[in-house]
Amino acid sequence: MHDKKKVNMDIKSAEFVISSPTVEKCPNTQQPEYAFIGRSNVGKSSLINMLTGYNKLAKTSATPGKTLLINHFLINKEWQLVDLPGYGYAKRGKKEQENLQRMITSYILQREQMTNLFLLIDVRHEPQKIDLEFMNFLGEHGVPFSIVFTKADKLSRSKLACNVQLYLHQLLSNWEELPPHFVTSSETKQGREDVLNYIEEINRSLAG
Ligand code: GTP
Ligand code: MG
């Protein structure tokens, strides 16, 4: 049974494992993996650092297109966080764009260890076509995902609540059921416990 009790995840260790150019080259491990995807610059790498409390674990940058490989991080020697390259960075060349898209989709569709995909959405913006299409793609392929709104610190409390509601409302026009969602900030650590406890719940359910 799924354990619904609140759990408090403690991060005891976080280690960089490897950067892989293709899903075939990803490490041959059996631990559950939680991967982060979304548009370039949405805050995937920053979120990994915020969740783990290791500020230099994943490489971040103010300019989009920083993460270009599949990066594995081993947490508490038991499970993995996976930092993926972002999609939708218009200034990339066509070839590079296609190459990254292939890397991302083959990881998402083929990686059996991937237990949950966190799809990051910048909470400041209205729903964007590219993200909605990406969600449809995940739905079509039955990929388990949840939504993480990022950069919550950049909005007032009322605007934040309003944007989240608007986003979820728009999703309901296309989806019968909403995926789990989290509101986060890598600056203020908002949402840290919620995301970690969600991961811990899944880890426990997998352990039986
Ligand atoms: P790519 O690897 O290029 O796809 O980007 P990414 O999604 O990994 O974004 P990254 O974590 O590198 O962050 C991009 C920029 O957004 C950096 O300048 C971060 O400091 C900033 N940023 C990320 N998360 C937050 C947040 O929660 N609040 C604020 N204010 N800035 C953030
Ligand atoms: Mg990154």
GROMACS .gro file of C-alpha atoms and ligand atoms in nm:
model
  241
    1MET     CA    1   0.000   0.000   0.000
    2HIS     CA    2   0.101   0.356  -0.064
    3ASP     CA    3   0.212   0.512   0.264
    4LYS     CA    4   0.034   0.847   0.289
    5LYS     CA    5   0.195   0.948   0.617
    6LYS     CA    6   0.410   1.260   0.597
    7VAL     CA    7   0.772   1.167   0.587
    8ASN     CA    8   1.072   1.383   0.639
    9MET     CA    9   1.345   1.317   0.395
   10ASP     CA   10   1.694   1.387   0.514
   11ILE     CA   11   1.967   1.441   0.255
   12LYS     CA   12   2.273   1.271   0.398
   13SER     CA   13   2.480   1.264   0.082
   14ALA     CA   14   2.466   1.384  -0.278
   15GLU     CA   15   2.733   1.283  -0.527
   16PHE     CA   16   2.783   1.352  -0.894
   17VAL     CA   17   2.794   1.016  -1.076
   18ILE     CA   18   2.841   1.077  -1.449
   19SER     CA   19   2.738   1.284  -1.751
   20SER     CA   20   2.610   1.071  -2.040
   21PRO     CA   21   2.558   1.170  -2.404
   22THR     CA   22   2.293   0.903  -2.473
   23VAL     CA   23   2.052   0.688  -2.274
   24GLU     CA   24   2.255   0.380  -2.375
   25LYS     CA   25   2.557   0.524  -2.195
   26CYS     CA   26   2.369   0.601  -1.871
   27PRO     CA   27   2.494   0.414  -1.562
   28ASN     CA   28   2.389   0.055  -1.522
   29THR     CA   29   2.223   0.099  -1.181
   30GLN     CA   30   1.895  -0.025  -1.041
   31GLN     CA   31   1.810   0.267  -0.812
   32PRO     CA   32   1.493   0.470  -0.871
   33GLU     CA   33   1.552   0.790  -1.070
   34TYR     CA   34   1.377   1.124  -1.062
   35ALA     CA   35   1.449   1.341  -1.365
   36PHE     CA   36   1.402   1.712  -1.426
   37ILE     CA   37   1.290   1.853  -1.758
   38GLY     CA   38   1.155   2.182  -1.893
   39ARG     CA   39   1.254   2.479  -2.103
   40SER     CA   40   1.610   2.598  -2.097
   41ASN     CA   41   1.669   2.837  -1.807
   42VAL     CA   42   1.353   2.733  -1.617
   43GLY     CA   43   1.568   2.633  -1.318
   44LYS     CA   44   1.622   2.255  -1.339
   45SER     CA   45   1.984   2.253  -1.223
   46SER     CA   46   1.914   2.516  -0.955
   47LEU     CA   47   1.628   2.303  -0.821
   48ILE     CA   48   1.857   2.001  -0.787
   49ASN     CA   49   2.101   2.212  -0.588
   50MET     CA   50   1.823   2.354  -0.372
   51LEU     CA   51   1.671   2.011  -0.300
   52THR     CA   52   2.002   1.854  -0.208
   53GLY     CA   53   2.145   2.156  -0.029
   54TYR     CA   54   2.466   2.118  -0.230
   55ASN     CA   55   2.490   2.448  -0.412
   56LYS     CA   56   2.747   2.348  -0.669
   57LEU     CA   57   2.630   1.998  -0.745
   58ALA     CA   58   2.458   2.077  -1.076
   59LYS     CA   59   2.597   2.349  -1.303
   60THR     CA   60   2.368   2.650  -1.343
   61SER     CA   61   2.388   2.958  -1.560
   62ALA     CA   62   2.205   3.286  -1.615
   63THR     CA   63   2.209   3.215  -1.988
   64PRO     CA   64   2.001   2.928  -2.132
   65GLY     CA   65   2.152   2.612  -2.274
   66LYS     CA   66   2.390   2.527  -1.988
   67THR     CA   67   2.310   2.160  -1.932
   68LEU     CA   68   2.391   1.959  -2.245
   69LEU     CA   69   2.418   1.601  -2.118
   70ILE     CA   70   2.223   1.357  -1.900
   71ASN     CA   71   2.365   1.410  -1.550
   72HIS     CA   72   2.321   1.154  -1.274
   73PHE     CA   73   2.349   1.238  -0.902
   74LEU     CA   74   2.337   0.967  -0.636
   75ILE     CA   75   2.141   1.071  -0.327
   76ASN     CA   76   2.179   0.899   0.012
   77LYS     CA   77   2.343   0.613  -0.181
   78GLU     CA   78   1.990   0.497  -0.258
   79TRP     CA   79   1.827   0.690  -0.541
   80GLN     CA   80   1.921   0.923  -0.825
   81LEU     CA   81   1.836   1.271  -0.939
   82VAL     CA   82   1.883   1.329  -1.311
   83ASP     CA   83   1.946   1.672  -1.461
   84LEU     CA   84   1.848   1.687  -1.829
   85PRO     CA   85   1.918   1.951  -2.094
   86GLY     CA   86   1.635   2.198  -2.149
   87TYR     CA   87   1.418   2.217  -2.458
   88GLY     CA   88   1.302   2.514  -2.662
   89TYR     CA   89   1.614   2.729  -2.671
   90ALA     CA   90   1.566   2.909  -3.003
   91LYS     CA   91   1.926   3.021  -3.047
   92ARG     CA   92   2.056   2.668  -3.084
   93GLY     CA   93   2.148   2.538  -3.427
   94LYS     CA   94   1.901   2.298  -3.586
   95LYS     CA   95   2.138   2.003  -3.564
   96GLU     CA   96   2.215   2.059  -3.196
   97GLN     CA   97   1.847   2.111  -3.121
   98GLU     CA   98   1.758   1.779  -3.285
   99ASN     CA   99   2.041   1.601  -3.112
  100LEU     CA  100   1.931   1.727  -2.768
  101GLN     CA  101   1.568   1.646  -2.840
  102ARG     CA  102   1.668   1.290  -2.927
  103MET     CA  103   1.874   1.264  -2.608
  104ILE     CA  104   1.584   1.386  -2.394
  105THR     CA  105   1.310   1.177  -2.554
  106SER     CA  106   1.513   0.857  -2.561
  107TYR     CA  107   1.601   0.901  -2.192
  108ILE     CA  108   1.235   0.965  -2.101
  109LEU     CA  109   1.092   0.680  -2.308
  110GLN     CA  110   1.361   0.417  -2.259
  111ARG     CA  111   1.505   0.463  -1.913
  112GLU     CA  112   1.335   0.196  -1.704
  113GLN     CA  113   1.476   0.332  -1.379
  114MET     CA  114   1.296   0.664  -1.430
  115THR     CA  115   1.022   0.657  -1.169
  116ASN     CA  116   0.893   1.011  -1.204
  117LEU     CA  117   0.962   1.305  -1.430
  118PHE     CA  118   0.940   1.654  -1.283
  119LEU     CA  119   0.830   1.897  -1.552
  120LEU     CA  120   0.937   2.248  -1.456
  121ILE     CA  121   0.730   2.552  -1.546
  122ASP     CA  122   0.831   2.914  -1.483
  123VAL     CA  123   0.538   3.036  -1.275
  124ARG     CA  124   0.569   3.392  -1.409
  125HIS     CA  125   0.446   3.303  -1.755
  126GLU     CA  126   0.113   3.204  -1.906
  127PRO     CA  127   0.089   2.846  -2.031
  128GLN     CA  128   0.324   2.808  -2.328
  129LYS     CA  129   0.249   2.593  -2.630
  130ILE     CA  130   0.581   2.413  -2.614
  131ASP     CA  131   0.519   2.296  -2.254
  132LEU     CA  132   0.158   2.197  -2.321
  133GLU     CA  133   0.269   1.996  -2.623
  134PHE     CA  134   0.539   1.833  -2.417
  135MET     CA  135   0.279   1.731  -2.158
  136ASN     CA  136   0.064   1.582  -2.434
  137PHE     CA  137   0.363   1.383  -2.551
  138LEU     CA  138   0.415   1.251  -2.196
  139GLY     CA  139   0.046   1.165  -2.168
  140GLU     CA  140   0.044   0.981  -2.500
  141HIS     CA  141   0.335   0.768  -2.386
  142GLY     CA  142   0.207   0.714  -2.032
  143VAL     CA  143   0.511   0.876  -1.871
  144PRO     CA  144   0.451   0.945  -1.501
  145PHE     CA  145   0.513   1.313  -1.437
  146SER     CA  146   0.444   1.595  -1.197
  147ILE     CA  147   0.460   1.970  -1.242
  148VAL     CA  148   0.703   2.191  -1.053
  149PHE     CA  149   0.638   2.564  -1.076
  150THR     CA  150   0.970   2.749  -1.039
  151LYS     CA  151   1.087   3.101  -0.948
  152ALA     CA  152   0.800   3.159  -0.702
  153ASP     CA  153   1.013   3.428  -0.532
  154LYS     CA  154   0.975   3.649  -0.838
  155LEU     CA  155   0.601   3.704  -0.780
  156SER     CA  156   0.390   3.850  -0.502
  157ARG     CA  157   0.190   3.597  -0.303
  158SER     CA  158  -0.138   3.691  -0.466
  159LYS     CA  159   0.004   3.691  -0.820
  160LEU     CA  160   0.169   3.356  -0.750
  161ALA     CA  161  -0.156   3.195  -0.635
  162CYS     CA  162  -0.338   3.346  -0.931
  163ASN     CA  163  -0.086   3.218  -1.187
  164VAL     CA  164  -0.084   2.867  -1.042
  165GLN     CA  165  -0.465   2.851  -1.049
  166LEU     CA  166  -0.480   2.986  -1.404
  167TYR     CA  167  -0.226   2.729  -1.519
  168LEU     CA  168  -0.405   2.436  -1.358
  169HIS     CA  169  -0.736   2.562  -1.489
  170GLN     CA  170  -0.601   2.568  -1.843
  171LEU     CA  171  -0.466   2.214  -1.804
  172LEU     CA  172  -0.811   2.093  -1.708
  173SER     CA  173  -0.937   2.189  -2.053
  174ASN     CA  174  -0.718   1.913  -2.193
  175TRP     CA  175  -0.669   1.669  -1.905
  176GLU     CA  176  -0.929   1.482  -1.705
  177GLU     CA  177  -0.707   1.466  -1.404
  178LEU     CA  178  -0.429   1.701  -1.294
  179PRO     CA  179  -0.084   1.565  -1.219
  180PRO     CA  180   0.063   1.641  -0.874
  181HIS     CA  181   0.209   1.992  -0.863
  182PHE     CA  182   0.456   2.181  -0.648
  183VAL     CA  183   0.534   2.550  -0.612
  184THR     CA  184   0.903   2.615  -0.557
  185SER     CA  185   1.180   2.869  -0.537
  186SER     CA  186   1.547   2.784  -0.546
  187GLU     CA  187   1.615   3.121  -0.385
  188THR     CA  188   1.390   3.085  -0.079
  189LYS     CA  189   1.379   2.702  -0.072
  190GLN     CA  190   1.000   2.716  -0.094
  191GLY     CA  191   0.857   2.374  -0.180
  192ARG     CA  192   1.171   2.182  -0.079
  193GLU     CA  193   1.003   1.959   0.180
  194ASP     CA  194   0.702   1.895  -0.041
  195VAL     CA  195   0.913   1.770  -0.331
  196LEU     CA  196   1.146   1.566  -0.110
  197ASN     CA  197   0.857   1.408   0.079
  198TYR     CA  198   0.690   1.319  -0.249
  199ILE     CA  199   1.009   1.145  -0.362
  200GLU     CA  200   1.036   0.969  -0.028
  201GLU     CA  201   0.679   0.844  -0.053
  202ILE     CA  202   0.748   0.696  -0.395
  203ASN     CA  203   1.075   0.544  -0.274
  204ARG     CA  204   0.888   0.378   0.011
  205SER     CA  205   0.611   0.248  -0.212
  206LEU     CA  206   0.875   0.097  -0.442
  207ALA     CA  207   1.051  -0.066  -0.149
  208GLY     CA  208   0.718  -0.234  -0.069
  209GTP     P1  209   1.951   2.481  -1.882
  209GTP     O1  210   2.048   2.386  -1.819
  209GTP     O2  211   2.017   2.586  -1.963
  209GTP     O3  212   1.840   2.412  -1.953
  209GTP     O4  213   1.881   2.568  -1.763
  209GTP     P2  214   1.823   2.519  -1.621
  209GTP     O5  215   1.678   2.489  -1.637
  209GTP     O6  216   1.907   2.414  -1.561
  209GTP     O7  217   1.830   2.656  -1.536
  209GTP     P3  218   1.937   2.695  -1.424
  209GTP     O8  219   1.914   2.616  -1.299
  209GTP     O9  220   2.073   2.698  -1.481
  209GTP    O10  221   1.886   2.844  -1.388
  209GTP     C1  222   1.874   2.944  -1.487
  209GTP     C2  223   1.874   3.082  -1.421
  209GTP    O11  224   1.756   3.098  -1.343
  209GTP     C3  225   1.991   3.105  -1.326
  209GTP    O12  226   2.033   3.240  -1.338
  209GTP     C4  227   1.931   3.080  -1.188
  209GTP    O13  228   1.995   3.152  -1.086
  209GTP     C5  229   1.790   3.132  -1.208
  209GTP     N1  230   1.694   3.063  -1.118
  209GTP     C6  231   1.670   2.930  -1.115
  209GTP     N2  232   1.576   2.902  -1.023
  209GTP     C7  233   1.540   3.020  -0.967
  209GTP     C8  234   1.447   3.058  -0.865
  209GTP    O14  235   1.375   2.977  -0.805
  209GTP     N3  236   1.438   3.191  -0.836
  209GTP     C9  237   1.513   3.286  -0.899
  209GTP     N4  238   1.494   3.414  -0.864
  209GTP     N5  239   1.601   3.254  -0.994
  209GTP    C10  240   1.616   3.123  -1.029
  210MG      MG  241   2.061   2.307  -1.637
   0.00000   0.00000   0.00000
